[in-house]
Short mmCIF file of C-alpha atoms and ligand atoms in Angstrom, two decimals:
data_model
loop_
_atom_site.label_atom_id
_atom_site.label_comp_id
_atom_site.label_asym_id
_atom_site.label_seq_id
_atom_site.Cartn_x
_atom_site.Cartn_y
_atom_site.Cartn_z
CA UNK A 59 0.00 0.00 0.00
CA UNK A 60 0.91 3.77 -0.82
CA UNK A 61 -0.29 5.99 1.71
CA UNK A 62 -0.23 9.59 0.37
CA UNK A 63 -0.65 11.67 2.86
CA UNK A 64 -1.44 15.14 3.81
CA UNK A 65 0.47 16.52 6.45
CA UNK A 66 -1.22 19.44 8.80
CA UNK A 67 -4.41 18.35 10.28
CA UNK A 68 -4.28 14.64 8.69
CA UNK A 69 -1.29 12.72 9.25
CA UNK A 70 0.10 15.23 12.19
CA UNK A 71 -3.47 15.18 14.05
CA UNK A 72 -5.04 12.69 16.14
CA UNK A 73 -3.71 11.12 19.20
CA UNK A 74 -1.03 10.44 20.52
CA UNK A 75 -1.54 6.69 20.52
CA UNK A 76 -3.02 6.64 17.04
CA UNK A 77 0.14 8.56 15.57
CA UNK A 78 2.36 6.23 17.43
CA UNK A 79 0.55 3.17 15.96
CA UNK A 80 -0.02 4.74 12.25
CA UNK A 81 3.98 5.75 12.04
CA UNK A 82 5.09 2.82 13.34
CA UNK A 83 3.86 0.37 10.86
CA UNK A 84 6.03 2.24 8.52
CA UNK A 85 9.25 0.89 10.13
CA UNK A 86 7.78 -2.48 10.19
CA UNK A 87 5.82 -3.35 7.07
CA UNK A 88 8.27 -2.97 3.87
CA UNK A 89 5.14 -3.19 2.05
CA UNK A 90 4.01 0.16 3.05
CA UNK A 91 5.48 2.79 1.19
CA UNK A 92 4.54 6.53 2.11
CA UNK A 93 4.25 10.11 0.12
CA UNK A 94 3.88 13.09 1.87
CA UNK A 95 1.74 15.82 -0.25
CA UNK A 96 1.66 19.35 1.87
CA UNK A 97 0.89 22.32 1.60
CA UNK A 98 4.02 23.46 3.35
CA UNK A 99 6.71 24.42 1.85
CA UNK A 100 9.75 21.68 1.77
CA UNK A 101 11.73 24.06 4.63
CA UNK A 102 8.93 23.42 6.88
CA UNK A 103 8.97 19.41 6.58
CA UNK A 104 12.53 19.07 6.96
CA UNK A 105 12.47 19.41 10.99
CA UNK A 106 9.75 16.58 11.18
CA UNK A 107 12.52 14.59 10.43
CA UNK A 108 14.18 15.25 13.83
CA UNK A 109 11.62 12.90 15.43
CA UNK A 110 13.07 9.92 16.12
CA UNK A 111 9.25 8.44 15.08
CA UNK A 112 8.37 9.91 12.39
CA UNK A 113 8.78 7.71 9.35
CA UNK A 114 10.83 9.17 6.18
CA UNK A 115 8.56 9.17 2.83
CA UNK A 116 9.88 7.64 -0.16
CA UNK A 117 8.90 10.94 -2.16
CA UNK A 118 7.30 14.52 -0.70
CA UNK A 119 5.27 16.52 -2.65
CA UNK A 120 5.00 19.66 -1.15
CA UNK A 121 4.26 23.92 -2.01
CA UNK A 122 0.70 22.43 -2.66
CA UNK A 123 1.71 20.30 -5.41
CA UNK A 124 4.43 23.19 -6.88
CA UNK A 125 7.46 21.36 -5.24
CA UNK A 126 7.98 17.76 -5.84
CA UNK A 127 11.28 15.92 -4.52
CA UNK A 128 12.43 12.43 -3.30
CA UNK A 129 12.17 11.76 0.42
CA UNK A 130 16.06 10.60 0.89
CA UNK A 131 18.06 12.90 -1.08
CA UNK A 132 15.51 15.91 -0.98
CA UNK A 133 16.61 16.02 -5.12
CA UNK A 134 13.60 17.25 -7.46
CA UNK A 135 11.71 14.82 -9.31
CA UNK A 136 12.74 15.18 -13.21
CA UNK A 137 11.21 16.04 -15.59
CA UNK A 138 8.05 16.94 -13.63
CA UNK A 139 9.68 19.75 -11.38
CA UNK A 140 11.15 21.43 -14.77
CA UNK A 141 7.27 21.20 -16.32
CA UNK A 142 5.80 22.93 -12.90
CA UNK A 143 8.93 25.62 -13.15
CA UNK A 144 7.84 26.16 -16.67
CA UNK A 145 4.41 27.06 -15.95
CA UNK A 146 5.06 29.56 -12.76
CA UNK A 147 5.07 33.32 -13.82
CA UNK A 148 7.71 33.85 -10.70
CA UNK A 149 6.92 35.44 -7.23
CA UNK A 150 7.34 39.16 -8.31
CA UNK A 151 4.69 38.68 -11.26
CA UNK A 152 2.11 37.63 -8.88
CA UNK A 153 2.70 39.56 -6.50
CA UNK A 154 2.60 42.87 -8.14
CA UNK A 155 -0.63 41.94 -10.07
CA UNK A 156 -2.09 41.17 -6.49
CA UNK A 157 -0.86 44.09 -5.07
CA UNK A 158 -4.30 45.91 -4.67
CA UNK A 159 -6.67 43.12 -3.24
CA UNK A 160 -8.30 44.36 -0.62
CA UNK A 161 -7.74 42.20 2.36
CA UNK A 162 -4.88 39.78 1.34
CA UNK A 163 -1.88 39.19 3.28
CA UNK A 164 0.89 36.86 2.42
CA UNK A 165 1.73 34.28 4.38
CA UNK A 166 5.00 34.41 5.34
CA UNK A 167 6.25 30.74 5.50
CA UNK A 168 9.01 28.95 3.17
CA UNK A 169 7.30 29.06 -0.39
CA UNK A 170 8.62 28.20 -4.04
CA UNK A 171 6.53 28.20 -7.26
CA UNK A 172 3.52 29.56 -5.66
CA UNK A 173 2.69 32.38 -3.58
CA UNK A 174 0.00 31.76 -0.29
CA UNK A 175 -1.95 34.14 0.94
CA UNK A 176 -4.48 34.63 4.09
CA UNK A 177 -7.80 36.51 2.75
CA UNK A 178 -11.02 37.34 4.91
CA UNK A 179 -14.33 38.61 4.10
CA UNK A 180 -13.15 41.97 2.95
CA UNK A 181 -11.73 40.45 -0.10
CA UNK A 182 -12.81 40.74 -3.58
CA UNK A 183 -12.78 36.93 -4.14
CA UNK A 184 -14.08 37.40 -7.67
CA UNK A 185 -11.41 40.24 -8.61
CA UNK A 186 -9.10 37.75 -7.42
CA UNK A 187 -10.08 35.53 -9.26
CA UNK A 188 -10.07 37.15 -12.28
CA UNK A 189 -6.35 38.58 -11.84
CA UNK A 190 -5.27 34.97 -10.99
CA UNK A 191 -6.74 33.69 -14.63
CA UNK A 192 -4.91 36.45 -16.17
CA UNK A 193 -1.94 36.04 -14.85
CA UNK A 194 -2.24 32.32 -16.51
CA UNK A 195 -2.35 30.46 -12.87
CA UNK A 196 -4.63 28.76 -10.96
CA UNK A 197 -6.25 29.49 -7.55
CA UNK A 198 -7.54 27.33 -4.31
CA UNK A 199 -9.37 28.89 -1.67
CA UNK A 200 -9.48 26.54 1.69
CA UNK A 201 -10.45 26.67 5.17
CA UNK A 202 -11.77 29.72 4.90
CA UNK A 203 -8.80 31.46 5.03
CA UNK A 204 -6.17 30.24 3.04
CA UNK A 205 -5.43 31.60 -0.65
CA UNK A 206 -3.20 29.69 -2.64
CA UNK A 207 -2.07 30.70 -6.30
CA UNK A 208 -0.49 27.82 -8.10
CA UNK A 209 0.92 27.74 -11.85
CA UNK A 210 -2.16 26.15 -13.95
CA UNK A 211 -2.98 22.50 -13.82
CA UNK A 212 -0.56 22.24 -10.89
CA UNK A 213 -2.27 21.22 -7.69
CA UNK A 214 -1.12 18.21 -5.23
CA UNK A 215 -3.51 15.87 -7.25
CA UNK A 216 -1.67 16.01 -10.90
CA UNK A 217 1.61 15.53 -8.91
CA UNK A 218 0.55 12.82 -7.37
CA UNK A 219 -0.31 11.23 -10.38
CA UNK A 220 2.41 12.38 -12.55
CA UNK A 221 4.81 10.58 -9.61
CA UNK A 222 2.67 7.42 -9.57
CA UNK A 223 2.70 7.05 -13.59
CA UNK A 224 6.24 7.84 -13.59
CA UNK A 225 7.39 5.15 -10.90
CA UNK A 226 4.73 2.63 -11.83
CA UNK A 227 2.96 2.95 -8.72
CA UNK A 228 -0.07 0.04 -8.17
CA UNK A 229 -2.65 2.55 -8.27
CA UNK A 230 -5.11 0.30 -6.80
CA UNK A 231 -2.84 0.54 -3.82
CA UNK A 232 -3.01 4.18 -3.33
CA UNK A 233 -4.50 5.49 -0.55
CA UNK A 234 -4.88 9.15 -0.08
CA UNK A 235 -6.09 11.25 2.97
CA UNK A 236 -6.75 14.99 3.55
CA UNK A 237 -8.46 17.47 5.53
CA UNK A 238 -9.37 20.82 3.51
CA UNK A 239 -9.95 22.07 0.18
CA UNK A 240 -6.26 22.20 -1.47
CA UNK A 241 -6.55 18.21 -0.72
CA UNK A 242 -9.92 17.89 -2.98
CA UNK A 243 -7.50 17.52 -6.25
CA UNK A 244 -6.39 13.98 -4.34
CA UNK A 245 -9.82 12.70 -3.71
CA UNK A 246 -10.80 13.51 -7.96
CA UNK A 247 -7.51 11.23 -9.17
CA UNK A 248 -10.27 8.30 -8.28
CA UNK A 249 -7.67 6.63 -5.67
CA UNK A 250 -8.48 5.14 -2.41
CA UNK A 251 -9.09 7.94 -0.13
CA UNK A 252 -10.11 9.16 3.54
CA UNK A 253 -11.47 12.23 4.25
CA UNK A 254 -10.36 12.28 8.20
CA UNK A 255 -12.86 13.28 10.88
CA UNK A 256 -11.98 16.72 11.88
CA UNK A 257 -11.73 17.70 7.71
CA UNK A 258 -13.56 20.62 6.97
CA UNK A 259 -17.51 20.69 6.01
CA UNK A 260 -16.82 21.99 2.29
CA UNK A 261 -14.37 18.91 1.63
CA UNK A 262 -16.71 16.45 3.31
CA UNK A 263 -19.98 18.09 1.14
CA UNK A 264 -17.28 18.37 -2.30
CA UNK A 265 -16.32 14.67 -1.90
CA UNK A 266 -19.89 12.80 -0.40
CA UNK A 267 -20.55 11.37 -3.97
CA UNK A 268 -17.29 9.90 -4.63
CA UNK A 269 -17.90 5.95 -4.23
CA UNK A 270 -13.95 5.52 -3.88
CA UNK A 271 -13.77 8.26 -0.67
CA UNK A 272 -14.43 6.73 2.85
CA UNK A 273 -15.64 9.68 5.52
CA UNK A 274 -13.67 8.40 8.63
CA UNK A 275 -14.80 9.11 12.30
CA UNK A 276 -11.82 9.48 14.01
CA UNK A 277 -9.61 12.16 13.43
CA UNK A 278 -5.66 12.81 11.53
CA UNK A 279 -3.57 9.59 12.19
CA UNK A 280 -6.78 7.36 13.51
CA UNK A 281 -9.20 8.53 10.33
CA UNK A 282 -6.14 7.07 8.40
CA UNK A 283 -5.91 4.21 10.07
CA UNK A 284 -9.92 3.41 10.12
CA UNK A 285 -9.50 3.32 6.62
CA UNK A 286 -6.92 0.86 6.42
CA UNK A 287 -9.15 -1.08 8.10
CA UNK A 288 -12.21 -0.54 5.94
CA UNK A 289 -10.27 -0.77 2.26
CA UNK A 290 -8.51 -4.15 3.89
CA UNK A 291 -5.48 -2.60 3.09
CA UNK A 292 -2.25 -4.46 4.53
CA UNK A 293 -0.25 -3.30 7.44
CA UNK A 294 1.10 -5.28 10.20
CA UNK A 295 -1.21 -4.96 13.48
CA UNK A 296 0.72 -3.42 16.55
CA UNK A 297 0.10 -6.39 18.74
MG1 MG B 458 -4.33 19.71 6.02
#
């Protein structure tokens, strides 16, 4: 099994226990292979690693889909990380044509290939919009909060699947899991996939009809693991 994951609110949430259990099967089950897709930049995923627990993925897709490396050497994944850089107008482009939006701040965390903003309910959301189709890139509004502009087609779905077509993953084995709206392009590449407990409403409304999407009860790392459980998916049990 494949477990691509996202990160904040999915495979960092839950308890204690259930983290502990979900990681761990990573060590033990060669079988279980694991792809973190985040919407953090790749500077911000790097000190997970200083967890003694936490188990290294075997590629990270990160920057919302914009970033797109292997999990031991950090090197980008060729040729789809030249195809994203191809389609990104740069920071400075986007920025200035953003410049007068009423009521959007950047967010000032690691970024490359996309710029993230916060916006609130002062913002012009169809302006924005608008100047984000002109500038030839795409946008994803999630949480309520979050503003993400992306170059076009790129979102943490198509990398996903550009990775799995490109390293012959068993698609059938794929499992994804996500919380909010920039994790909807996962649950449309018709893989496996759990929408965890705490995800929010829009995501759980945007994804009800999928027949391939389980709704889990528990939350993060024990949503993850319920669905293990209901797709039969292998993993050796703790005990
Ligand atoms: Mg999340």
């Amino acid at each position: 099994m494949i477990l691509a994951t996202d990160l904040d609110g999915t495979f960092l949430a839950g308890s204690d226990e259930q983290k502990q259990e979900l990681y761990q099967k990573f060590f033990l089950d060669q079988y279980l292979s694991l792809v973190f897709v985040s919407g953090r930049g790749l500077a911000s995923i790097l000190p997970l690693f200083e967890m003694a627990s936490m188990p290294r993925p075997h590629f990270i897709i990160c920057d919302v889909g914009a970033t797109v490396v292997k999990g031991d050497s950090l090197e980008a994944v060729e040729p789809l990380q030249s195809l994203i850089e191809e389609r990104w107008p740069g920071k400075e482009s986007v920025t200035q044509a953003l410049a007068d939006i009423k009521g959007l701040q950047p967010q000032e965390v690691p970024q490359q290939r996309r710029c993230s903003y916060f916006y609130n309910n002062t913002t012009d959301i169809d302006a924005l919009k608008l100047r984000v189709q002109q500038l030839g890139c795409d946008l994803i509004l999630s949480a309520g909060k979050f503003a993400d502009v992306l170059p076009t087609g790129i979102n943490k779905g198509f990398s996903l699947q550009r990775l799995a077509k490109q390293f012959l993953f068993a698609t059938d084995k794929i499992l994804v899991a996500g919380d909010t709206f920039n994790d909807l392009s996962l649950f449309n590449t018709g893989y496996k996939g759990v929408v965890v407990g705490n995800a929010e409403p829009g995501l759980r409304d945007a994804t009800a009809a999928l027949h391939t999407i389980y709704h889990a009860r528990e939350e993060g790392a024990g949503g993850i693991l319920e669905a293990m459980q209901h797709f039969d998916l292998p993993g050796i049990p703790q005990k």
